[in-house]
Amino acid sequence: MNEEEGIVYSKENHLYDHIRFAGQRPTQIGVSKPRIDGVPKVTGAGKYTGDLKFPNMLYGKLLGSPHAHAKILSIDTSEAEKIPGVMKVITAKDVPDLKYGISPARWDENVLCIDKARFVGDKVAAVACVDEETCYKALKAIKVEYEVLPAALDYHTAMEDGQPQVHDEYPNNINTEIHHKFGDPDKAFAEAEYTRTDICEGHRTYSSPIEPHSAISIWKDGKLTVYCSSQSVHYFQYYIAREFGLKMGDVHVISPLVGGGFGQKLEPTGLEFCGAVLSKLTGRPVKMFYDRYEMFQHNRGRHQGHYEVSSAWKKDGTMQAVKVNFITDGGAYTSLGIATAYYAGGLLPLTYVFDHFQFDLLRMYTNLPACGAQRGHGAPQPKYAFESHLDNVAMDLGIDPLELRKKNVRKPYTTTCNGLQIQTCRLGEAFEKLGEMTDWDKKRKPGHLPKGRGIGIGSGSFVTGAGYPIYRNDWPSSSAMIRVNEDGTAATLYTQAVDIGQGAYTVLCQEAAEAMGYCYENMKIVAGDTEVAPLDFGAYASRLTATCGWACKRAGEEIKAKILETAGFMLHLPPEDLICVDGVISSVSRPKVKPLTFSEVAKKYFIIKGPLVGTGVYTVPRLGGYHKGAPVATSICYSFCTQAAEVEVDEETGEVAVLQAWDVHDAGTVINPALMQGQVHGAFAMGFSETVSEQVLFDDKGKIINGDFGGYRVITALDVPSFTNALIPSSDEPSTPWGLKEIGEGSNNPTMGAVRNAIFQATGVSCEKLPMSYENIWRAIQKKKAADAAKK
Amino acid sequence: MYLPDFDYYAPESVSEALDLLTEHKENAKVICGGTDLLPKMKHELLAPKVLISIKKLPNIKKIEYVKGKGISIGAAATHNEIVFSEVVNSKYPSICNAAAQMAANQVRHVGTIGGNIVSAVPSADLPPILIALGATAKIAGPGKERVIPLEDVFTGPQQNCLEANELLTEIFIPDGDMTCSTYHKFALRRAGALAVVGVAVALQTKGCADGACSIEDARIVYGAVAPTPMRGVKAEAVVKGKMATDDVFEEAGKVAYSECKPISDFRASEEYRRNLVGVYTKRCLKRAIENGHK
């Protein structure tokens, strides 16, 4: 009997599904591939800058000013130089006097203070010694004579006449001021049925990456090599070359593994500049790093601000106009603070629609450490003020806070009143979903939740890559190169992009493999290196997956085109008839033709034509309006998200516990779901920590009093609330590869507002001040009790 | 952030340790876990020329029940050894709970009960519950040994009653009549945080099982709200001899609020600490009665 008799075959044939649906159904993205750097990081095999050693390497340290504001009268280094093992001591006279800063809008920093020190810790001198211990001895032996000056420590009053001047060039300590008007806010307010004003106070926080800033500088034969913990090797290369008058090609910047950045490793600091000089003068490699306390002084943290928010409404809950008036504490230098200032107000029109907007801001110089970019750049604190304000408005108008937000939510393919162009937007759907997930309507009903419990909401939006580079140039934002190994068994992606822990190297390799029709598991990456990899601006503004992703995709597509052409030659078929998925090349029209493997085709290519290389480049199109500061907050694409928190407040102690937190994201196509979850969860935890716990504190002389992890309380894993993350799936965002959106920074936009609004429902107490620490909440409860008692 | 140079000794007998202490006096510091001492040295707050480790002393880590007398804990027993000690858990789980709330796991692995006492940091977590349970300290000196109530060890913030040539060797928690005890800590995060306020309560109760619960004896101790761990004598007086009711607890809380002596620092203001002492005294009394020594 024929063995095959009686067999019933499936009527459907899935044999070539992977080919038939290729293009619609990616195989290398949308999958939680393991991190490419995961094993070396968790086993300790991976090398960070601090792990590197070079023959004859010296150690360097900076001497910081003990005064917040002081004239430097004299510096005597002679005693320090006598100490055995001290190889070099440098002061301002030994370093270039060209002022620098990451933001070309204000170059206001000196490598070492020339005339005066402007905050406690401002760099006055530097040493290079045979070991670290000797450095500390040397620092103590440097004698600096100061004339202590009165210091401007309070940004609220720093603009007043008679206040100490931090920089003579900037009268009244105004570092920058913004006065934007879009539409006719005055008229809208005058004619509105309802208006309201609220004021919130922010606080100064620091992101506290686990790995401290560090740099190893090697100046040899006219060429400078710097290994450093950096988010952007390109900006480091540019600014280091500029400072020393070197050709960019003679400055080689390498970022090994980086243990967290959060915005604060975007700019070179005294470590790179002084390290370079010390290396040049000693002829030896010099390693410099900040200890944790110095991290607090030199790490450019989040600006604190005074946030006044007003809005004008129809009684039915239609938002018509918004006016915000902010004052922020910039500290002693500009850092990236001009951008921070524009972001503070510029991002507000993203989540809700209003036609009239006035945005005024003063960024103040003070004699405190400089502030810069920190995850969510400029947005989280203003967003907290705005989301708090919205719940106050909702209460006044008698409208549910979620309903009020839904009514005014941003629509897709619209332009904000300040000229930001939005493509896809599913914030409205995210609000719907959040409502369902949280059982919102029920929980908001008066009396439903037990006493002391409440639920609150906030929303956020963020740029998927900034529209413009930090210094003006016409470089493309990203470029990448892929070289396939001669035998085709591996491919290496080259780009200057930097993985700072967010998973960029993994995601970029997935994107490259997808575009190549290859397998992620065969990908290698060489990145964060200015000499071997092509330009990318680095890890900031939540840009890499999109902008560098474009470059990787294009490089991968070039490889794939070459592979298909070669395979066509090998199979005697036209390349258009071939498809390459998961490293297998097959014919669409002739499914019986034996498929070729990527590696055999790649090998053939090398034999015939030489190295199999693909390159890709991406330039952001011209975006945004024409007003002053218009470039900031522009982006090819915006992410949207909303979060809710359910809290329980202990009214006797002010303790607040988040029982559950929810996040719903309009994140477009997700490249790596596990990494996405990690980013969102991490951002929420970080935002929550800033909300309730973290704050940098100073004494009355401007010295940090809690510059360690005992006193500066980043929350622990035990304090992180239970957290649920959901997506509004989509893949139609046209501006990004595969329709993806940023995930790293928008995610901590809504957190502060959501927690504040939950406490507001739980207790009726409005937390108008950050952090919402137990004591601050307790005080607010006491104040309300006293006020309620007075009413009776 | 660099340890200054020092000489290091690891004596193997108490007398050898005492000889070294006598020889080096103020220049010497006793080290065991080093979790308090070494950071202070790195921050240049202390610069002892000599460190004398007590880790090799016989029985210095021993935890045992002395039949009919009480629990003896060697000065070098680590917090985690106390947390997981069957001896302590079977008698006073409240002590284990206090030890478990301290710092982080890494610190609990090396930090010791002796260090927690002699460093005399006002926010230390073990002293309040130990004092509430009537613990004593055994202090060895040249040619003599003295046993004193634990509360007498503390003379001020980071100051203790030990002479330069004396050594704390043992903590003893005597069998007593206390029927319940607890330590409740208020800190600003759930791990790795100092107590902003700590309250320990030990009570002798009667008739609680029958629903007519009276408090025969009480010891209440406040941590982190005075230069030393502080006995809440007035709050004790409020509850002693009373029926255990919410009103009595409330009243004790009010008295605790006024009798504690906190200061303001960057962790909490005086006013807030007072409030917390009041709330926690009230809650501790209730919790102890409900949970026994758990």
PDB file of C-alpha atoms in Angstrom, chain A residues 417-502:
ATOM      1  CA  CYS A 417       0.434  77.212  18.482  1.00  0.00           C
ATOM      2  CA  ASN A 418       4.220  77.491  18.797  1.00  0.00           C
ATOM      3  CA  GLY A 419       4.906  75.796  15.486  1.00  0.00           C
ATOM      4  CA  LEU A 420       5.656  72.191  16.463  1.00  0.00           C
ATOM      5  CA  GLN A 421       4.487  69.762  13.826  1.00  0.00           C
ATOM      6  CA  ILE A 422       2.857  66.597  15.091  1.00  0.00           C
ATOM      7  CA  GLN A 423       2.294  63.595  12.862  1.00  0.00           C
ATOM      8  CA  THR A 424       0.658  60.642  14.576  1.00  0.00           C
ATOM      9  CA  CYS A 425      -0.785  61.131  18.044  1.00  0.00           C
ATOM     10  CA  ARG A 426      -2.808  58.602  20.011  1.00  0.00           C
ATOM     11  CA  LEU A 427      -2.915  60.362  23.342  1.00  0.00           C
ATOM     12  CA  GLY A 428      -6.715  60.364  23.199  1.00  0.00           C
ATOM     13  CA  GLU A 429      -6.758  56.579  22.875  1.00  0.00           C
ATOM     14  CA  ALA A 430      -4.168  56.355  25.638  1.00  0.00           C
ATOM     15  CA  PHE A 431      -6.491  58.327  27.943  1.00  0.00           C
ATOM     16  CA  GLU A 432      -9.344  55.944  27.083  1.00  0.00           C
ATOM     17  CA  LYS A 433      -7.208  52.921  27.799  1.00  0.00           C
ATOM     18  CA  LEU A 434      -5.856  54.370  31.043  1.00  0.00           C
ATOM     19  CA  GLY A 435      -9.417  55.026  32.155  1.00  0.00           C
ATOM     20  CA  GLU A 436     -10.293  51.371  31.599  1.00  0.00           C
ATOM     21  CA  MET A 437      -7.124  49.956  33.139  1.00  0.00           C
ATOM     22  CA  THR A 438      -7.397  51.993  36.300  1.00  0.00           C
ATOM     23  CA  ASP A 439     -11.154  51.671  36.739  1.00  0.00           C
ATOM     24  CA  TRP A 440     -10.977  55.431  36.812  1.00  0.00           C
ATOM     25  CA  ASP A 441     -14.651  56.383  36.844  1.00  0.00           C
ATOM     26  CA  LYS A 442     -15.356  54.183  39.820  1.00  0.00           C
ATOM     27  CA  LYS A 443     -12.304  55.240  41.794  1.00  0.00           C
ATOM     28  CA  ARG A 444     -12.978  58.935  41.268  1.00  0.00           C
ATOM     29  CA  LYS A 445     -16.522  58.666  42.612  1.00  0.00           C
ATOM     30  CA  PRO A 446     -16.627  60.430  45.960  1.00  0.00           C
ATOM     31  CA  GLY A 447     -16.499  57.919  48.786  1.00  0.00           C
ATOM     32  CA  HIS A 448     -15.531  54.958  46.625  1.00  0.00           C
ATOM     33  CA  LEU A 449     -11.916  54.769  47.722  1.00  0.00           C
ATOM     34  CA  PRO A 450     -11.273  54.525  51.458  1.00  0.00           C
ATOM     35  CA  LYS A 451     -10.109  57.598  53.354  1.00  0.00           C
ATOM     36  CA  GLY A 452      -6.579  58.635  52.516  1.00  0.00           C
ATOM     37  CA  ARG A 453      -6.630  56.940  49.117  1.00  0.00           C
ATOM     38  CA  GLY A 454      -6.720  58.698  45.778  1.00  0.00           C
ATOM     39  CA  ILE A 455      -5.929  58.316  42.101  1.00  0.00           C
ATOM     40  CA  GLY A 456      -4.418  60.950  39.852  1.00  0.00           C
ATOM     41  CA  ILE A 457      -3.365  61.392  36.269  1.00  0.00           C
ATOM     42  CA  GLY A 458      -0.770  63.214  34.221  1.00  0.00           C
ATOM     43  CA  SER A 459       0.341  63.207  30.606  1.00  0.00           C
ATOM     44  CA  GLY A 460       3.536  63.718  28.713  1.00  0.00           C
ATOM     45  CA  SER A 461       5.076  64.121  25.322  1.00  0.00           C
ATOM     46  CA  PHE A 462       8.632  64.348  24.171  1.00  0.00           C
ATOM     47  CA  VAL A 463      10.796  64.851  21.127  1.00  0.00           C
ATOM     48  CA  THR A 464      12.034  61.825  19.214  1.00  0.00           C
ATOM     49  CA  GLY A 465      15.360  63.451  18.578  1.00  0.00           C
ATOM     50  CA  ALA A 466      15.916  67.193  18.608  1.00  0.00           C
ATOM     51  CA  GLY A 467      15.359  68.962  15.319  1.00  0.00           C
ATOM     52  CA  TYR A 468      18.693  70.753  15.465  1.00  0.00           C
ATOM     53  CA  PRO A 469      22.209  69.932  16.670  1.00  0.00           C
ATOM     54  CA  ILE A 470      23.611  71.579  19.788  1.00  0.00           C
ATOM     55  CA  TYR A 471      26.123  73.713  17.898  1.00  0.00           C
ATOM     56  CA  ARG A 472      25.265  75.057  14.492  1.00  0.00           C
ATOM     57  CA  ASN A 473      26.534  72.833  11.689  1.00  0.00           C
ATOM     58  CA  ASP A 474      25.282  71.227   8.533  1.00  0.00           C
ATOM     59  CA  TRP A 475      26.340  67.704   9.355  1.00  0.00           C
ATOM     60  CA  PRO A 476      23.755  64.995   8.988  1.00  0.00           C
ATOM     61  CA  SER A 477      22.534  63.978  12.462  1.00  0.00           C
ATOM     62  CA  SER A 478      23.431  60.352  12.052  1.00  0.00           C
ATOM     63  CA  SER A 479      25.443  58.076   9.878  1.00  0.00           C
ATOM     64  CA  ALA A 480      26.319  54.424  10.026  1.00  0.00           C
ATOM     65  CA  MET A 481      28.349  51.858   8.191  1.00  0.00           C
ATOM     66  CA  ILE A 482      27.948  48.100   8.102  1.00  0.00           C
ATOM     67  CA  ARG A 483      30.752  45.814   7.049  1.00  0.00           C
ATOM     68  CA  VAL A 484      29.942  42.168   6.484  1.00  0.00           C
ATOM     69  CA  ASN A 485      32.653  39.743   7.452  1.00  0.00           C
ATOM     70  CA  GLU A 486      34.398  38.134   4.456  1.00  0.00           C
ATOM     71  CA  ASP A 487      32.695  34.768   4.956  1.00  0.00           C
ATOM     72  CA  GLY A 488      29.329  36.386   5.672  1.00  0.00           C
ATOM     73  CA  THR A 489      28.916  34.868   9.109  1.00  0.00           C
ATOM     74  CA  ALA A 490      28.931  38.183  10.930  1.00  0.00           C
ATOM     75  CA  ALA A 491      28.368  41.850  10.253  1.00  0.00           C
ATOM     76  CA  THR A 492      29.712  44.804  12.187  1.00  0.00           C
ATOM     77  CA  LEU A 493      27.815  48.040  12.618  1.00  0.00           C
ATOM     78  CA  TYR A 494      29.952  51.165  12.958  1.00  0.00           C
ATOM     79  CA  THR A 495      28.535  54.404  14.301  1.00  0.00           C
ATOM     80  CA  GLN A 496      29.476  57.081  16.816  1.00  0.00           C
ATOM     81  CA  ALA A 497      26.209  56.494  18.678  1.00  0.00           C
ATOM     82  CA  VAL A 498      26.721  55.728  22.376  1.00  0.00           C
ATOM     83  CA  ASP A 499      24.941  53.204  24.555  1.00  0.00           C
ATOM     84  CA  ILE A 500      24.576  54.754  28.000  1.00  0.00           C
ATOM     85  CA  GLY A 501      22.552  51.877  29.372  1.00  0.00           C
ATOM     86  CA  GLN A 502      19.356  52.568  27.445  1.00  0.00           C
TER      87      GLN A 502
END
